[in-house]
Amino acid sequence: MSARSVDWLGLSGEHVRVLIALERSLTIRRLATESELPYATALRKLRELSGMFSLRLLLRFEKLGLLPFAVLARAEASPPPFTTLKVAAGGVESVSIFVGLVPAGYVEKFKQDAGGGIALRGLELLYWSPSSLAGGGPLNPASPDLLALPAEVTPAARAPDAIDLALLSYKLNTPFLRLSEAYRRALAAGGGLPEVSRQAAAYHWRRHILPHVVGVRAFPLDPEEPLQVFYLEGWRAHAAARALRGLPGFAFALVDRGGSLVFARLDAKQRAALYSVVRLAGVRLPLGELISEKVEHYRLHFWKSVRGKSWLYASSGHRATRPFFP
């Protein structure tokens, strides 16, 4: 998000209150309570924000057997199964960036099919922070609060069932969508799903998915500004990425041990702040600053990639006009 973006977004005080309350809310009623707004006002402001922001349901994906994963390849390749984002980016050299939600047993296959190159896991996912609107800038990457290594994860060996995955496929980027509507959309997409009652869908969600939900996140959309991508390398790369979350133009990042991949829209002042963080953290930018030339989004129909309780390495991605993940 560039310097013009706050004006371009036209955020009111009520918008900001809703954005701040999002992280603690999974229902509209809770959102109204947390933002201290009437229910109808909170709903209206959320609908207005949905045109300016991409909302995301953040989960402990490893509990579902999935791992956020990214590959930066110098060779051109078709999106492998489970790709959710492909970015053709240029800088000092051209790079194809593939990001996906990949079953843990297939990450090496995903890397190979993406063309090899640099690969990193999303042990931690970072999203834009509404507190950045206050203009405080990035944090100090040497702060003890930022230095702890991202925790290693042990992904579940078994896949969730098809009903769980159908709900997830439509709740992931529309967190406040009714469960009945999410399942209706999945049924319309085919794939042999059974008809279930509203109560059964709610039971599946409450029992199998909701325990792994962390909360709702958001990042601003700006169709006029290209995405910038920064691959940070070094033992403090995780701390640097966490520090950069304080920039208004920060969108999201995948954080691994020894490397982080940051997506942003930064103006000149924010880029200067980024390079200051890079120097303070003692990390490297081996690929320099990468600018998106073409961005492709894919929605995954997860239930089409399972057989029983096992994941299949099969494509279920469909081109989407809006971001699906991250």
XYZ file of C-alpha atoms in Angstrom:
326
model
C 0.000 0.000 0.000
C 1.577 3.240 -1.097
C 1.509 6.579 0.677
C -1.631 7.564 -1.228
C -3.421 4.450 -0.055
C -4.847 5.709 3.233
C -6.546 8.535 1.336
C -7.517 6.150 -1.477
C -9.101 3.751 1.000
C -11.102 6.547 2.570
C -11.234 4.810 5.933
C -13.498 6.274 8.573
C -13.092 5.849 12.297
C -15.772 3.151 12.189
C -13.852 1.299 9.468
C -10.732 1.311 11.617
C -12.662 0.057 14.642
C -13.977 -2.858 12.588
C -10.494 -3.649 11.254
C -9.034 -3.696 14.762
C -11.902 -5.880 16.018
C -11.553 -8.400 13.176
C -8.719 -10.317 14.799
C -10.914 -11.108 17.808
C -14.118 -11.906 15.908
C -15.471 -14.925 14.056
C -19.093 -13.759 13.801
C -20.754 -10.463 12.895
C -22.319 -10.312 16.346
C -18.908 -10.640 17.979
C -17.503 -8.057 15.565
C -20.202 -5.603 16.609
C -19.431 -6.210 20.282
C -15.656 -5.865 19.873
C -15.929 -2.723 17.723
C -18.592 -1.234 20.028
C -20.828 -0.551 17.037
C -24.477 -1.449 16.448
C -24.876 -4.760 14.620
C -26.241 -3.129 11.447
C -23.403 -0.584 11.400
C -20.719 -3.215 11.891
C -22.213 -5.311 9.079
C -22.402 -2.322 6.733
C -18.813 -1.278 7.445
C -17.600 -4.845 6.956
C -19.299 -4.984 3.551
C -17.665 -1.695 2.594
C -14.268 -2.968 3.716
C -14.654 -6.183 1.703
C -14.160 -4.165 -1.473
C -10.930 -2.631 -0.178
C -9.431 -5.504 1.826
C -8.936 -9.221 1.421
C -10.094 -11.094 4.521
C -8.498 -14.336 5.580
C -9.357 -17.041 8.092
C -6.076 -17.935 9.774
C -5.750 -21.518 11.020
C -3.142 -23.857 12.398
C -2.979 -25.504 9.010
C -0.647 -28.252 10.179
C -3.553 -29.668 12.192
C -5.257 -30.330 8.849
C -2.134 -31.854 7.314
C -1.381 -28.736 5.257
C 1.725 -26.562 5.118
C 1.978 -23.051 3.648
C 4.851 -23.366 1.193
C 6.605 -21.132 -1.330
C 9.078 -21.686 -4.151
C 11.075 -19.010 -5.974
C 12.177 -20.464 -9.299
C 14.185 -18.979 -12.139
C 12.566 -21.353 -14.634
C 9.024 -20.862 -15.915
C 6.594 -23.618 -14.905
C 2.882 -24.295 -14.740
C 1.341 -23.995 -11.264
C 1.728 -27.310 -9.401
C -1.270 -28.815 -7.587
C -2.212 -26.861 -4.438
C -0.883 -23.547 -5.834
C -2.926 -20.603 -4.584
C -0.740 -17.740 -5.835
C 1.638 -17.391 -8.762
C 3.648 -14.208 -9.245
C 5.832 -13.524 -12.254
C 8.241 -10.933 -10.874
C 11.200 -9.036 -12.203
C 14.130 -7.217 -10.699
C 17.791 -7.911 -11.200
C 16.521 -11.180 -12.678
C 13.161 -12.749 -13.504
C 11.644 -15.060 -10.894
C 8.477 -17.160 -10.787
C 7.013 -17.342 -7.292
C 4.597 -20.118 -6.356
C 2.762 -20.137 -3.030
C 0.444 -22.910 -1.963
C -1.270 -24.772 0.851
C 0.383 -28.127 0.304
C -0.140 -31.477 2.058
C 3.036 -32.041 4.051
C 3.902 -35.241 2.195
C 4.002 -33.438 -1.138
C 6.149 -30.362 -0.476
C 9.194 -31.815 -2.247
C 7.045 -32.763 -5.231
C 5.589 -29.243 -5.236
C 9.090 -27.751 -5.211
C 10.212 -29.988 -8.059
C 7.154 -29.227 -10.198
C 7.568 -25.485 -9.566
C 11.039 -25.596 -11.094
C 13.200 -25.969 -8.010
C 15.080 -23.030 -6.567
C 14.570 -21.393 -3.193
C 11.884 -23.007 -1.045
C 10.537 -22.045 2.349
C 7.773 -23.079 4.682
C 5.213 -20.864 6.294
C 5.848 -21.932 9.869
C 4.338 -18.577 10.714
C 2.000 -16.428 8.612
C 2.039 -12.685 9.131
C -0.621 -10.284 7.905
C -1.036 -6.528 7.696
C -1.715 -4.863 11.026
C -4.364 -2.125 11.392
C -2.106 -0.555 14.024
C 0.173 0.466 11.132
C -2.387 3.137 10.212
C -1.166 5.111 13.216
C 2.111 5.617 11.348
C 4.437 4.150 13.952
C 6.638 2.454 11.353
C 8.493 -0.850 11.641
C 9.604 -2.325 14.935
C 13.202 -2.927 15.941
C 14.161 -6.423 14.679
C 16.542 -6.777 17.625
C 13.643 -6.584 20.086
C 13.558 -9.718 22.285
C 9.842 -10.083 21.507
C 10.658 -10.634 17.824
C 13.723 -12.867 18.075
C 12.111 -16.165 19.092
C 12.385 -18.683 16.261
C 9.121 -19.742 14.618
C 7.972 -23.003 16.142
C 8.477 -26.199 14.189
C 5.253 -28.025 13.344
C 4.284 -31.655 12.877
C 1.520 -31.805 10.260
C -1.283 -34.301 10.776
C -0.834 -37.460 8.723
C -4.523 -37.851 7.877
C -6.612 -35.477 5.793
C -9.889 -34.031 7.097
C -13.037 -35.431 5.537
C -14.621 -34.006 2.395
C -17.326 -32.044 4.241
C -14.750 -30.276 6.423
C -12.644 -29.424 3.376
C -15.624 -28.198 1.372
C -16.477 -25.724 4.121
C -12.846 -24.623 4.403
C -12.629 -24.054 0.645
C -15.189 -21.251 0.878
C -14.642 -19.973 4.410
C -10.899 -19.416 4.003
C -11.214 -16.136 2.096
C -14.773 -15.260 3.188
C -14.591 -15.848 6.952
C -18.058 -14.464 7.718
C -19.855 -16.505 5.062
C -22.635 -18.635 6.528
C -21.717 -22.309 6.744
C -24.841 -23.299 4.836
C -23.915 -20.941 1.999
C -20.303 -22.149 1.975
C -21.490 -25.742 1.587
C -24.062 -24.792 -1.040
C -21.300 -23.224 -3.147
C -19.137 -26.309 -2.737
C -22.007 -28.567 -3.833
C -22.477 -26.423 -6.933
C -18.780 -26.897 -7.766
C -19.210 -30.685 -8.019
C -16.870 -33.347 -6.805
C -19.304 -35.869 -5.340
C -20.111 -34.174 -2.040
C -23.039 -35.615 -0.085
C -26.113 -33.568 0.735
C -26.019 -32.679 4.433
C -28.285 -30.693 6.703
C -27.405 -27.271 8.022
C -26.986 -28.801 11.459
C -24.585 -31.459 10.153
C -22.442 -28.853 8.385
C -22.307 -26.795 11.578
C -21.324 -29.893 13.574
C -18.482 -30.708 11.177
C -17.168 -27.158 11.370
C -17.467 -26.866 15.144
C -15.926 -30.285 15.804
C -13.176 -30.540 13.168
C -12.166 -27.056 11.945
C -13.059 -24.453 14.557
C -10.617 -25.811 17.202
C -7.761 -24.965 14.820
C -8.903 -21.426 13.943
C -6.592 -18.635 15.121
C -8.731 -15.713 13.951
C -9.454 -13.387 11.053
C -6.824 -11.290 9.302
C -6.961 -8.712 6.504
C -4.715 -6.884 4.088
C -5.478 -3.963 1.744
C -6.039 -4.414 -1.968
C -4.721 -1.783 -4.357
C -5.282 -2.683 -8.023
C -3.180 0.236 -9.231
C 0.011 -0.732 -7.409
C 2.128 -3.808 -8.236
C 3.111 -6.238 -5.513
C 6.673 -6.046 -4.261
C 8.295 -9.251 -3.053
C 11.309 -9.445 -0.747
C 13.083 -12.688 0.087
C 14.929 -12.181 3.390
C 17.717 -14.637 4.160
C 19.597 -15.065 7.417
C 19.145 -16.321 10.943
C 17.174 -13.177 11.911
C 14.967 -13.182 8.812
C 11.956 -14.103 10.949
C 12.546 -11.117 13.242
C 12.920 -8.771 10.271
C 9.628 -9.939 8.762
C 7.844 -9.464 12.086
C 9.296 -5.968 12.379
C 8.090 -5.044 8.887
C 4.488 -5.796 9.823
C 4.410 -2.270 11.236
C 4.563 -0.745 7.732
C 1.226 0.386 6.229
C 2.189 -1.208 2.908
C 2.899 -4.649 4.375
C 0.487 -7.270 2.995
C 1.565 -10.712 4.236
C 4.624 -12.892 4.770
C 5.634 -16.525 5.074
C 8.164 -17.002 7.862
C 10.547 -19.957 8.058
C 13.741 -20.581 10.004
C 16.503 -18.846 8.070
C 14.268 -17.176 5.526
C 11.109 -15.122 5.095
C 9.101 -14.078 2.049
C 7.449 -10.669 2.353
C 4.748 -9.316 0.022
C 4.046 -5.598 0.203
C 3.219 -2.354 -1.588
C 5.693 0.177 -0.231
C 6.288 3.788 -1.172
C 9.795 5.276 -1.156
C 9.702 6.164 2.549
C 8.566 2.673 3.517
C 11.196 1.046 1.302
C 13.830 3.087 3.115
C 12.414 1.761 6.401
C 12.561 -1.792 5.041
C 16.230 -1.478 4.126
C 16.929 -0.054 7.573
C 15.338 -3.160 9.121
C 17.379 -5.381 6.787
C 20.596 -3.725 7.950
C 19.674 -3.787 11.636
C 18.723 -7.468 11.472
C 21.858 -8.383 9.535
C 19.861 -10.282 6.904
C 20.358 -10.430 3.152
C 18.171 -9.734 0.129
C 19.856 -12.090 -2.363
C 17.259 -11.417 -5.078
C 16.934 -7.703 -4.405
C 13.524 -6.083 -4.763
C 11.149 -8.033 -7.008
C 8.221 -6.280 -8.704
C 5.200 -8.258 -9.853
C 4.589 -8.297 -13.592
C 1.711 -10.779 -13.531
C -0.262 -12.151 -10.586
C -2.525 -15.202 -10.727
C -4.836 -16.312 -7.910
C -6.271 -19.818 -7.528
C -9.093 -21.078 -5.322
C -8.562 -24.638 -4.149
C -11.397 -27.143 -3.928
C -9.667 -29.154 -1.225
C -12.283 -31.907 -1.085
C -11.426 -32.911 -4.654
C -7.874 -33.777 -3.560
C -8.692 -36.417 -0.956
C -9.608 -40.074 -1.056
C -10.863 -41.279 2.278
C -8.423 -39.832 4.805
C -5.511 -39.533 2.363
C -4.396 -36.544 0.334
C -3.970 -36.942 -3.421
C -1.440 -34.940 -5.408
C -4.141 -33.722 -7.765
C -4.954 -30.274 -9.044
C -8.143 -28.702 -7.711
C -7.220 -25.071 -8.327
C -9.453 -22.716 -10.297
C -8.471 -19.222 -11.423
C -9.911 -16.573 -9.129
C -10.251 -12.820 -9.475
C -9.463 -12.135 -5.815
C -6.769 -13.499 -3.496
C -7.601 -16.867 -1.903
C -4.412 -17.573 0.071
C -2.228 -16.217 1.618
